[in-house]
Short mmCIF file of C-alpha atoms and ligand atoms in Angstrom, two decimals:
data_model
loop_
_atom_site.label_atom_id
_atom_site.label_comp_id
_atom_site.label_asym_id
_atom_site.label_seq_id
_atom_site.Cartn_x
_atom_site.Cartn_y
_atom_site.Cartn_z
CA MET U 9 4.39 -8.96 -20.67
CA LYS U 10 3.36 -5.68 -22.24
CA LYS U 11 6.29 -3.54 -23.33
CA ALA U 12 5.01 -0.62 -21.23
CA ILE U 13 5.02 -2.71 -18.04
CA ARG U 14 8.52 -3.99 -18.83
CA ARG U 15 9.63 -0.36 -19.17
CA MET U 16 8.01 0.48 -15.82
CA LEU U 17 9.88 -2.42 -14.15
CA ASP U 18 13.17 -1.21 -15.65
CA THR U 19 12.55 2.27 -14.26
CA ILE U 20 11.80 0.84 -10.80
CA GLU U 21 15.00 -1.22 -10.94
CA ASN U 22 16.99 1.89 -11.83
CA GLU U 23 15.48 3.93 -9.02
CA VAL U 24 16.14 1.10 -6.53
CA HIS U 25 19.76 1.15 -7.71
CA TYR U 26 20.04 4.95 -7.29
CA THR U 27 18.58 4.79 -3.78
CA ARG U 28 20.47 1.66 -2.71
CA SER U 29 22.42 3.39 0.05
CA LEU U 30 19.17 4.65 1.61
CA ILE U 31 17.11 1.50 1.31
CA GLY U 32 19.98 -0.85 2.11
CA ARG U 33 19.78 -3.11 -0.93
CA ASP U 34 20.45 -3.03 -4.63
CA ALA U 35 17.43 -4.99 -5.85
CA LEU U 36 13.94 -5.80 -4.64
CA ASP U 37 12.57 -9.29 -4.05
CA PRO U 38 11.99 -10.88 -7.50
CA ARG U 39 8.54 -11.98 -6.28
CA VAL U 40 7.60 -8.34 -5.72
CA MET U 41 8.87 -7.35 -9.16
CA ALA U 42 6.95 -10.24 -10.75
CA ALA U 43 3.76 -9.12 -8.97
CA MET U 44 4.33 -5.55 -10.23
CA GLY U 45 4.64 -7.05 -13.70
CA ARG U 46 1.29 -8.83 -13.39
CA VAL U 47 -0.91 -5.97 -12.19
CA PRO U 48 -2.21 -3.75 -15.02
CA ARG U 49 -1.74 -0.27 -13.53
CA ASP U 50 -3.69 1.24 -16.45
CA HIS U 51 -6.88 -0.31 -14.98
CA PHE U 52 -6.47 1.79 -11.82
CA VAL U 53 -6.03 5.28 -13.28
CA PRO U 54 -8.70 7.59 -14.76
CA PRO U 55 -9.24 6.82 -18.50
CA ASN U 56 -7.75 10.13 -19.67
CA LEU U 57 -4.49 9.37 -17.81
CA ARG U 58 -4.03 5.84 -19.18
CA PRO U 59 -1.21 6.90 -21.53
CA LEU U 60 0.77 7.79 -18.38
CA ALA U 61 -0.16 4.66 -16.40
CA PHE U 62 3.26 3.01 -16.69
CA ASP U 63 5.33 6.12 -16.01
CA ASN U 64 7.08 6.08 -12.66
CA GLY U 65 5.02 8.86 -11.09
CA PRO U 66 1.95 9.39 -8.92
CA LEU U 67 -1.28 10.38 -10.73
CA PRO U 68 -4.49 12.02 -9.52
CA ILE U 69 -7.40 9.61 -8.95
CA GLY U 70 -10.06 12.16 -7.94
CA GLN U 71 -11.22 13.40 -4.51
CA GLY U 72 -7.83 15.11 -4.08
CA GLN U 73 -6.09 11.71 -3.79
CA THR U 74 -3.35 10.04 -5.81
CA ILE U 75 -2.25 6.61 -6.98
CA SER U 76 1.26 6.17 -5.60
CA GLN U 77 4.40 6.07 -7.70
CA PRO U 78 5.26 2.52 -8.87
CA TYR U 79 8.73 2.62 -7.27
CA ILE U 80 7.18 3.48 -3.89
CA VAL U 81 4.52 0.76 -4.25
CA ALA U 82 7.25 -1.78 -5.04
CA LEU U 83 9.50 -0.60 -2.21
CA MET U 84 6.75 -0.59 0.43
CA THR U 85 5.61 -4.04 -0.67
CA ASP U 86 9.19 -5.31 -0.54
CA LEU U 87 9.63 -3.95 3.00
CA LEU U 88 6.68 -6.07 4.17
CA GLN U 89 8.56 -9.29 3.17
CA LEU U 90 5.30 -11.06 2.40
CA GLU U 91 4.99 -14.82 2.29
CA PRO U 92 2.12 -16.65 0.53
CA GLU U 93 0.39 -17.54 3.82
CA HIS U 94 0.48 -13.96 5.16
CA VAL U 95 -2.47 -11.79 6.08
CA VAL U 96 -2.10 -8.06 5.39
CA LEU U 97 -3.95 -4.91 6.38
CA GLU U 98 -3.86 -1.87 4.11
CA ILE U 99 -5.01 1.58 5.21
CA GLY U 100 -5.89 3.79 2.23
CA THR U 101 -7.21 1.63 -0.63
CA GLY U 102 -7.27 4.65 -2.97
CA SER U 103 -7.17 3.36 -6.54
CA GLY U 104 -6.74 -0.25 -5.40
CA TYR U 105 -3.45 -0.64 -7.27
CA GLN U 106 -1.32 -1.30 -4.18
CA THR U 107 -4.09 -3.60 -2.94
CA ALA U 108 -3.77 -5.71 -6.11
CA VAL U 109 0.00 -6.01 -5.69
CA LEU U 110 -0.51 -7.17 -2.09
CA ALA U 111 -3.21 -9.64 -3.17
CA GLU U 112 -0.74 -11.18 -5.64
CA LEU U 113 1.64 -12.00 -2.79
CA ALA U 114 -0.38 -12.65 0.37
CA ARG U 115 -3.12 -15.09 1.31
CA LYS U 116 -5.56 -12.39 2.37
CA VAL U 117 -5.71 -8.61 2.18
CA TYR U 118 -7.97 -6.44 4.33
CA THR U 119 -8.19 -2.91 2.98
CA ILE U 120 -9.84 0.22 4.38
CA GLU U 121 -10.68 3.43 2.51
CA VAL U 122 -12.25 6.47 4.13
CA ILE U 123 -13.67 8.03 0.93
CA ARG U 124 -16.66 5.97 -0.16
CA GLU U 125 -16.46 6.81 -3.89
CA LEU U 126 -12.84 5.64 -4.06
CA GLY U 127 -13.46 2.51 -1.99
CA GLU U 128 -16.36 1.46 -4.17
CA ALA U 129 -14.58 2.20 -7.46
CA SER U 130 -11.44 0.32 -6.45
CA GLN U 131 -13.51 -2.64 -5.32
CA GLU U 132 -15.16 -2.73 -8.73
CA HIS U 133 -11.80 -2.65 -10.53
CA LEU U 134 -10.31 -5.37 -8.31
CA ARG U 135 -13.36 -7.62 -8.75
CA ALA U 136 -13.22 -7.15 -12.52
CA LEU U 137 -9.62 -8.40 -12.39
CA ASP U 138 -10.80 -11.48 -10.42
CA TYR U 139 -9.11 -10.79 -7.11
CA THR U 140 -10.99 -12.92 -4.59
CA ASN U 141 -8.68 -12.69 -1.54
CA ILE U 142 -9.51 -9.09 -0.60
CA GLU U 143 -11.98 -7.77 1.99
CA TYR U 144 -13.02 -4.16 1.76
CA ARG U 145 -14.16 -1.64 4.30
CA ILE U 146 -15.30 1.94 3.96
CA GLY U 147 -14.32 3.89 7.06
CA ASN U 148 -11.48 5.42 8.99
CA GLY U 149 -8.56 3.01 9.19
CA TYR U 150 -6.68 4.93 11.86
CA ALA U 151 -7.68 2.35 14.47
CA GLY U 152 -6.97 -0.58 12.15
CA TRP U 153 -9.40 -3.49 11.77
CA PRO U 154 -9.16 -5.31 15.11
CA GLU U 155 -11.63 -8.09 14.20
CA HIS U 156 -9.12 -9.73 11.85
CA ALA U 157 -5.92 -8.96 13.78
CA PRO U 158 -3.12 -9.87 14.14
CA TYR U 159 -1.60 -9.10 10.75
CA ASP U 160 1.74 -10.25 9.36
CA GLY U 161 1.99 -6.95 7.53
CA ILE U 162 0.32 -3.55 7.79
CA ILE U 163 0.79 -0.87 5.15
CA VAL U 164 -0.42 2.71 5.42
CA THR U 165 -0.51 4.60 2.12
CA ALA U 166 -1.22 8.07 3.53
CA ALA U 167 1.04 10.18 5.76
CA ALA U 168 0.43 10.04 9.50
CA SER U 169 1.67 12.60 12.06
CA HIS U 170 2.75 9.71 14.30
CA ILE U 171 2.62 5.91 14.32
CA PRO U 172 -0.96 4.94 15.30
CA PRO U 173 -0.65 2.74 18.43
CA ALA U 174 -3.59 0.53 17.36
CA LEU U 175 -1.71 -0.52 14.24
CA VAL U 176 1.36 -1.58 16.23
CA GLU U 177 -0.92 -3.53 18.56
CA GLN U 178 -2.49 -5.34 15.61
CA LEU U 179 0.86 -6.61 14.29
CA SER U 180 1.68 -10.25 14.92
CA PRO U 181 5.05 -11.19 16.44
CA GLY U 182 7.48 -11.02 13.53
CA GLY U 183 5.09 -8.64 11.77
CA ARG U 184 6.05 -5.48 9.88
CA LEU U 185 4.36 -2.09 9.55
CA VAL U 186 5.30 0.29 6.74
CA ILE U 187 4.07 3.85 7.15
CA PRO U 188 4.96 7.37 5.99
CA VAL U 189 5.20 9.72 8.98
CA GLY U 190 5.49 13.51 8.90
CA LEU U 191 3.71 16.76 8.25
CA PRO U 192 0.99 16.98 5.58
CA TYR U 193 2.50 17.82 2.17
CA MET U 194 5.89 18.46 3.84
CA HIS U 195 8.84 16.22 4.53
CA GLN U 196 7.75 12.74 5.53
CA GLU U 197 9.82 9.71 6.31
CA LEU U 198 8.90 6.19 5.28
CA ILE U 199 9.23 4.13 8.47
CA LEU U 200 9.49 0.39 8.93
CA VAL U 201 8.33 -0.91 12.32
CA GLU U 202 9.19 -4.51 13.13
CA LYS U 203 7.70 -6.46 16.00
CA ASP U 204 9.96 -9.24 17.24
CA ALA U 205 8.94 -12.64 18.61
CA GLU U 206 8.80 -11.20 22.16
CA GLY U 207 6.48 -8.41 21.05
CA ASN U 208 9.10 -5.62 21.24
CA THR U 209 9.12 -3.13 18.41
CA HIS U 210 12.02 -1.58 16.54
CA SER U 211 11.65 1.13 13.94
CA ARG U 212 13.88 2.28 11.15
CA ASP U 213 13.72 5.28 8.78
CA ILE U 214 13.92 4.19 5.16
CA LEU U 215 13.71 7.35 3.01
CA GLY U 216 11.94 10.66 2.46
CA VAL U 217 8.57 10.45 0.72
CA ALA U 218 5.51 12.61 -0.11
CA PHE U 219 2.03 11.22 0.58
CA VAL U 220 -1.43 12.71 0.95
CA PRO U 221 -2.35 13.03 4.66
CA LEU U 222 -3.90 10.23 6.70
CA ARG U 223 -7.17 11.19 8.34
CA GLU U 224 -6.53 10.71 12.03
CA GLY U 225 -8.68 10.35 15.13
CA GLN U 226 -11.23 7.60 15.17
CA ASP U 227 -14.17 9.40 13.60
CA THR U 228 -16.06 7.21 11.21
CA GLN U 229 -18.78 9.75 10.47
CA GLY U 230 -21.25 6.91 10.90
CA ASP U 231 -19.98 5.65 7.61
CA THR U 232 -18.09 2.49 8.48
CA MET U 233 -19.32 -0.38 6.43
CA ASN U 234 -17.94 -3.75 5.42
CA LEU U 235 -18.30 -4.68 1.78
CA HIS U 236 -18.08 -8.32 0.81
N1 LIG M 320 -2.41 3.02 -2.24
C1 LIG M 320 -3.23 4.01 -2.85
C2 LIG M 320 -2.91 5.35 -2.25
C3 LIG M 320 -4.04 6.30 -2.33
S1 LIG M 320 -3.73 7.85 -1.58
C4 LIG M 320 -3.01 4.03 -4.33
O1 LIG M 320 -1.86 3.83 -4.77
O2 LIG M 320 -3.94 4.27 -5.07
C5 LIG M 320 -4.16 7.51 0.11
C6 LIG M 320 -5.56 7.06 0.36
O3 LIG M 320 -5.74 6.98 1.78
C7 LIG M 320 -6.63 8.02 -0.14
O4 LIG M 320 -7.52 7.32 -0.96
C8 LIG M 320 -7.31 8.51 1.14
O5 LIG M 320 -8.68 8.76 0.98
C9 LIG M 320 -7.06 7.35 2.09
N2 LIG M 320 -7.14 7.67 3.52
C10 LIG M 320 -6.69 8.78 4.15
N3 LIG M 320 -6.91 8.69 5.48
C11 LIG M 320 -7.50 7.49 5.69
C12 LIG M 320 -7.97 6.80 6.86
N4 LIG M 320 -7.88 7.35 8.07
N5 LIG M 320 -8.53 5.58 6.70
C13 LIG M 320 -8.62 5.01 5.47
N6 LIG M 320 -8.21 5.61 4.34
C14 LIG M 320 -7.65 6.82 4.44
#
């Protein structure tokens, strides 16, 4: 493993340790950490920011959007408790980095990005790295992707004002939704929603976070398109 990635993993481990009382554990699933160690984050950031790719911070990826901080990517992935046969939905492909981490752990990843330029660029990067278990869609993910539901895990990587009901509906029994909820650019809470075997949901606040806003409503601007 590259030294820089090893350093990034150490930083994530430290931050998990510092936040243990909030997140309720002292270490993340070793499978998640191994997946973080396999995905080359430098492939997902703009070329001029590559020297910073393994720092534990968010970075701009164009269009006013950001690639999330590695610690947050690891934590959100861990909260999904993915198993190799799982099917996952991601809202907010962005750089595609989180998508790659999910694709390392799940059988299939469906990912939706509302900004075409970002969706197309991330698809190119993920294909170049030989990920074949991802389906891409350009459009508004607020209403999920009902055609492939239910999902064992749903992850939203932009901040919503509330939990979108369609996403809860598209969770399978035993499924988990991880989503930041709060005001744009203000305090947001990372929330874990679990659906039990009877279809009842329980939600839990995990910790305060800062994400770019989720575009809400169901407008697709006539731009929804599946890419295969
Ligand atoms: N996981 C990404 C995060 C990117 S930032 C990464 O680490 O790179 C959040 C992304 O969500 C942005 O690319 C933004 O365009 C996208 N987004 C915002 N609202 C959306 C919506 N309603 N549907 C799909 N994507 C959305």
